Amino acid sequence: MPETHELSAPAPAAGPTVLALPGEIDLLTVPALSARLDALTARPRPDLVLDLRPTEFIDCAGLGVLCRARNRVLARRGRLRLVTDSARFLRMLRVTGLGGVFEVQPRLPDLPAGTYSRC
C-alpha cells in the first residue's frame, strides 16, 4: 500500500521545512512523493530536510526522486539535507556514486522550537 506524506503549512523564512518519510520509497510511492517535493521546492531558496530515519526501504526510483529534489533545490539556490544514520542507506549512496552528492546528517538540525515546519 502506498505511503502518504502529509503536508503542513509552508516553512517560515527563518528555518527549514522537515518532511519525514516513513515506510517505503519505491515505484509505487514515488509519484505522490515527487508531487509533494515539487510543491516544497517550488519557491526560491527552499530549505528542506528529508528525515529518512523512519524509511524502511528505498529503491532506485526513490533515489531518483531524491536526486530530482536535490537538483530543484540547487537550481533555486536552496539547501537540501537528508537525515539518516542507516548504514545500509549510506552504503547504497556510496555504491551508486551518490555518496558525496547529498548533505547527510545523522539527526535533525538543532533549531529553536517554532523555527521550522514539519510535514
XYZ file of C-alpha atoms in Angstrom, residues 28-103:
76
model
C 4.534 2.829 -6.056
C 5.105 5.748 -3.667
C 7.364 7.931 -5.813
C 4.614 9.711 -7.814
C 2.907 11.111 -4.700
C 6.220 11.911 -3.022
C 7.509 13.602 -6.167
C 4.440 15.871 -6.283
C 4.939 16.837 -2.639
C 8.634 17.527 -3.132
C 7.829 19.626 -6.207
C 5.495 21.751 -4.073
C 8.087 22.108 -1.312
C 10.847 23.074 -3.740
C 8.848 25.495 -5.893
C 9.712 28.677 -4.001
C 13.054 30.490 -4.164
C 15.762 29.289 -1.764
C 13.938 26.274 -0.357
C 15.418 24.861 2.843
C 14.320 21.245 3.009
C 15.238 18.492 5.455
C 14.161 14.973 4.490
C 14.036 12.726 7.553
C 14.807 9.235 6.263
C 15.170 7.649 9.703
C 11.665 6.119 9.552
C 12.208 4.938 5.949
C 12.201 1.141 5.795
C 13.114 0.688 2.123
C 14.222 2.765 -0.841
C 14.750 1.552 -4.402
C 16.277 3.166 -7.497
C 13.051 5.083 -8.194
C 13.319 6.502 -4.681
C 16.926 7.524 -5.252
C 15.808 9.166 -8.474
C 13.194 11.311 -6.720
C 15.789 12.373 -4.126
C 18.183 13.375 -6.926
C 15.429 15.317 -8.685
C 14.574 17.148 -5.455
C 18.255 17.962 -4.952
C 18.523 19.382 -8.470
C 15.385 21.519 -7.990
C 16.671 22.850 -4.665
C 20.092 23.714 -6.080
C 18.534 25.388 -9.138
C 16.629 27.645 -6.736
C 19.739 28.275 -4.603
C 18.336 26.389 -1.649
C 19.547 23.687 0.686
C 18.576 20.019 0.944
C 19.624 17.793 3.831
C 18.992 14.096 4.324
C 18.737 12.832 7.892
C 19.712 9.189 8.350
C 22.075 7.027 10.299
C 21.239 3.877 8.334
C 24.446 2.105 7.320
C 22.510 0.347 4.550
C 21.267 3.617 3.040
C 24.688 5.285 3.333
C 26.252 2.268 1.612
C 23.642 2.497 -1.163
C 24.626 6.125 -1.730
C 28.316 5.193 -1.958
C 27.743 2.212 -4.276
C 25.612 4.290 -6.651
C 28.154 7.115 -6.766
C 25.911 9.456 -4.777
C 27.980 9.378 -1.591
C 29.234 12.937 -1.925
C 26.188 14.354 -3.689
C 23.873 14.831 -0.712
C 24.383 16.629 2.563
